[in-house]
Coordinates of C-alpha atoms in Angstrom, one line a residue:
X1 CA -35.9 -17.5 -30.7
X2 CA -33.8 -15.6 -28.2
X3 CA -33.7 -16.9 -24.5
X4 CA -35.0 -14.6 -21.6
X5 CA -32.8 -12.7 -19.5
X6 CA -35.1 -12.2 -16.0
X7 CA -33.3 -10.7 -12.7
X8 CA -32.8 -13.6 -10.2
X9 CA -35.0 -12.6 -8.0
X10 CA -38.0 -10.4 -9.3
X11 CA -38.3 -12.3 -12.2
X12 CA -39.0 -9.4 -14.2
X13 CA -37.3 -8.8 -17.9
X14 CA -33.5 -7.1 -18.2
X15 CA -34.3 -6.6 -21.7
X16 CA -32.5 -3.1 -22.3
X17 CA -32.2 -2.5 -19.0
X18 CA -29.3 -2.0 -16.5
X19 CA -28.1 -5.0 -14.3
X20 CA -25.8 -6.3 -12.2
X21 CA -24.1 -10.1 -12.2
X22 CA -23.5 -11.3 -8.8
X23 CA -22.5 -14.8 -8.3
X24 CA -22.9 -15.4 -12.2
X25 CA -27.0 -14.7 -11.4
X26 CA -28.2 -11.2 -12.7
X27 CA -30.1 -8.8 -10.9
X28 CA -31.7 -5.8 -11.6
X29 CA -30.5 -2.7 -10.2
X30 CA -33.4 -1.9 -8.0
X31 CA -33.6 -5.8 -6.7
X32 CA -29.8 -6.1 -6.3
X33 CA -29.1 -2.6 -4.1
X34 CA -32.4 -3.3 -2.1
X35 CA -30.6 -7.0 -1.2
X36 CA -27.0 -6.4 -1.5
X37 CA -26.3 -2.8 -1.4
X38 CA -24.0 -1.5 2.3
X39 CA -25.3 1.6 4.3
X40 CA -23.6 4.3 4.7
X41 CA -21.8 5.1 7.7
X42 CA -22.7 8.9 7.8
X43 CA -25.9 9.4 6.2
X44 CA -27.9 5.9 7.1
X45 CA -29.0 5.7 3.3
X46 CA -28.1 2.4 0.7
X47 CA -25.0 3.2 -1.7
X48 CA -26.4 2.2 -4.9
X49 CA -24.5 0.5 -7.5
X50 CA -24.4 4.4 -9.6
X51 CA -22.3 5.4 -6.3
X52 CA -18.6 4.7 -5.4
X53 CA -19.2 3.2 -2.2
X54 CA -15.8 3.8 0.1
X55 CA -15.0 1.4 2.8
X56 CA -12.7 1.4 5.8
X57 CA -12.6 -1.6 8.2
X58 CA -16.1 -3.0 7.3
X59 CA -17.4 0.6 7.4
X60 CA -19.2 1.9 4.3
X61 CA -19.6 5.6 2.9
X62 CA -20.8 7.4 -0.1
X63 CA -18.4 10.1 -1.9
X64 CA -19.9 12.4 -0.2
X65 CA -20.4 11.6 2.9
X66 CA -16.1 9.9 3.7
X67 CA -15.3 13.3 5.4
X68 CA -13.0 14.3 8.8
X69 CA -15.6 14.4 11.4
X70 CA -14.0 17.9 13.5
X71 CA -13.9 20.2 10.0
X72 CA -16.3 18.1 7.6
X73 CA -13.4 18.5 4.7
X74 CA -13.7 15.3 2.2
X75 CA -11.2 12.9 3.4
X76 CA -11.7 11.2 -0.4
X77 CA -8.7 9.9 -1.6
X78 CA -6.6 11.6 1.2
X79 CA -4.5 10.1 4.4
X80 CA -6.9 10.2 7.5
X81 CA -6.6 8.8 10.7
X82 CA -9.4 7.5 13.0
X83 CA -9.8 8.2 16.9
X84 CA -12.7 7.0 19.1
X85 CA -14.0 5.2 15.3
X86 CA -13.8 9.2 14.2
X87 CA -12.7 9.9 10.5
X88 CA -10.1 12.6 11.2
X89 CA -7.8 14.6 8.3
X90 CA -4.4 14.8 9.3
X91 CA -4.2 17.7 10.4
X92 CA -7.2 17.6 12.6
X93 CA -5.8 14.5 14.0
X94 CA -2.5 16.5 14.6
X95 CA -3.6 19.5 16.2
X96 CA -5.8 17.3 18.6
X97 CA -3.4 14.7 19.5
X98 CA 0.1 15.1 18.4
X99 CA 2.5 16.7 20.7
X100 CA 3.3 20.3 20.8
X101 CA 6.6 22.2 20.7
X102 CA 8.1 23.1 23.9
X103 CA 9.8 26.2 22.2
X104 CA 7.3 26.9 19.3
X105 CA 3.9 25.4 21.2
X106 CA 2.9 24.4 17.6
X107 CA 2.2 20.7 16.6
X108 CA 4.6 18.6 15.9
X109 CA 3.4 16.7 12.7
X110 CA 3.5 12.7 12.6
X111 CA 6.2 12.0 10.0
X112 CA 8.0 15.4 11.2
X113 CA 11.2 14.5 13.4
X114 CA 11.8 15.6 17.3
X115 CA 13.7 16.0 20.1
X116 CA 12.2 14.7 23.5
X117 CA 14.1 15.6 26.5
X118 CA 12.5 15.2 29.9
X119 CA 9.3 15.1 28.8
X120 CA 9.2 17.8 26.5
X121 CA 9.1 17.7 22.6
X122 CA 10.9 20.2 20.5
X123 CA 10.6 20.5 16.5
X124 CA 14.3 19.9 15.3
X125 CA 14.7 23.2 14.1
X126 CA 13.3 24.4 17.3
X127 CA 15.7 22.6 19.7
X128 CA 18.7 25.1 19.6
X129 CA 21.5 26.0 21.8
X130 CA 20.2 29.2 24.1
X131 CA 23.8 30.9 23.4
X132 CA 24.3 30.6 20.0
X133 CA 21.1 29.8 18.8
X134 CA 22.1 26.8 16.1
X135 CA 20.2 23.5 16.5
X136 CA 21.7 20.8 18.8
X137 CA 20.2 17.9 17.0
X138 CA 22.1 14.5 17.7
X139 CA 24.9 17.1 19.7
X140 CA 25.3 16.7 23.4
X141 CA 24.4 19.5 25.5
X142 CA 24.1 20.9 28.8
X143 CA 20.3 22.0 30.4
X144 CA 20.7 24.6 32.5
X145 CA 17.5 26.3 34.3
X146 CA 15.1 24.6 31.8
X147 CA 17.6 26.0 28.5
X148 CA 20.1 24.1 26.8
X149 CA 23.4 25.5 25.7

């Protein structure tokens, strides 16, 4: 005679059906995401144990719903950063917070390196000599009537 196998907490037969072991005790699915399952973040809804649930900071989110909050693009398995508790993309986060190029007025990308002088920012490549047009870099030079030379 075989022994029963019953979910934990309905009681009800996991003969041939799906389950889930938590704390060596088995539940079935529909008992286990109704006690156990986190909410996501976006959408309000359970993520159910069919889902990959994504986490950040005791945060939950489905697949679908882990996306930059300005541009809605999937922020799954990509770098992100978070502002005000905002998912942001990178770039997002970089056009809306980074500093802009004196010479250029693009953003400067995090990671990217600059030149700060007075407190202005300058893309390396965009911090050049207004004579001769080459980059200063680490160089010493002279400002003259907001130029460098």
């Amino acid at each position: 005679m075989t022994e029963r196998y019953d979910c934990h907490y309905c009681k009800e037969s996991l003969f041939g059906k799906k389950y889930v072991l938590r704390e060596e005790n088995p539940y079935c699915v529909k008992c286990y995401e109704s006690l156990y399952s986190n909410t996501c973040e976006e959408c309000k809804k359970p993520i159910g144990c069919n889902t990959r649930d994504l986490s950040y900071k005791d945060r939950h989110w489905h697949e679908d719903c882990f996306m930059c909050f300005q541009c809605k693009r999937s922020l799954v398995d990509k770098p992100f950063s978070t502002k005000d508790e905002q998912l942001l993309c990178t770039e997002c986060y970089s056009n809306e917070y980074s500093s802009k190029c004196h010479e250029c007025k693009k953003t400067i990308m995090p990671g990217s390196r600059k030149m700060e002088h007075k407190g202005n920012s300058w893309h390396e490549t965009c911090f050049t000599c207004k004579r001769c047009q080459q980059p200063i870099g680490t160089k010493s030079f002279i400002p003259k009537d907001n130029q460098n030379f």
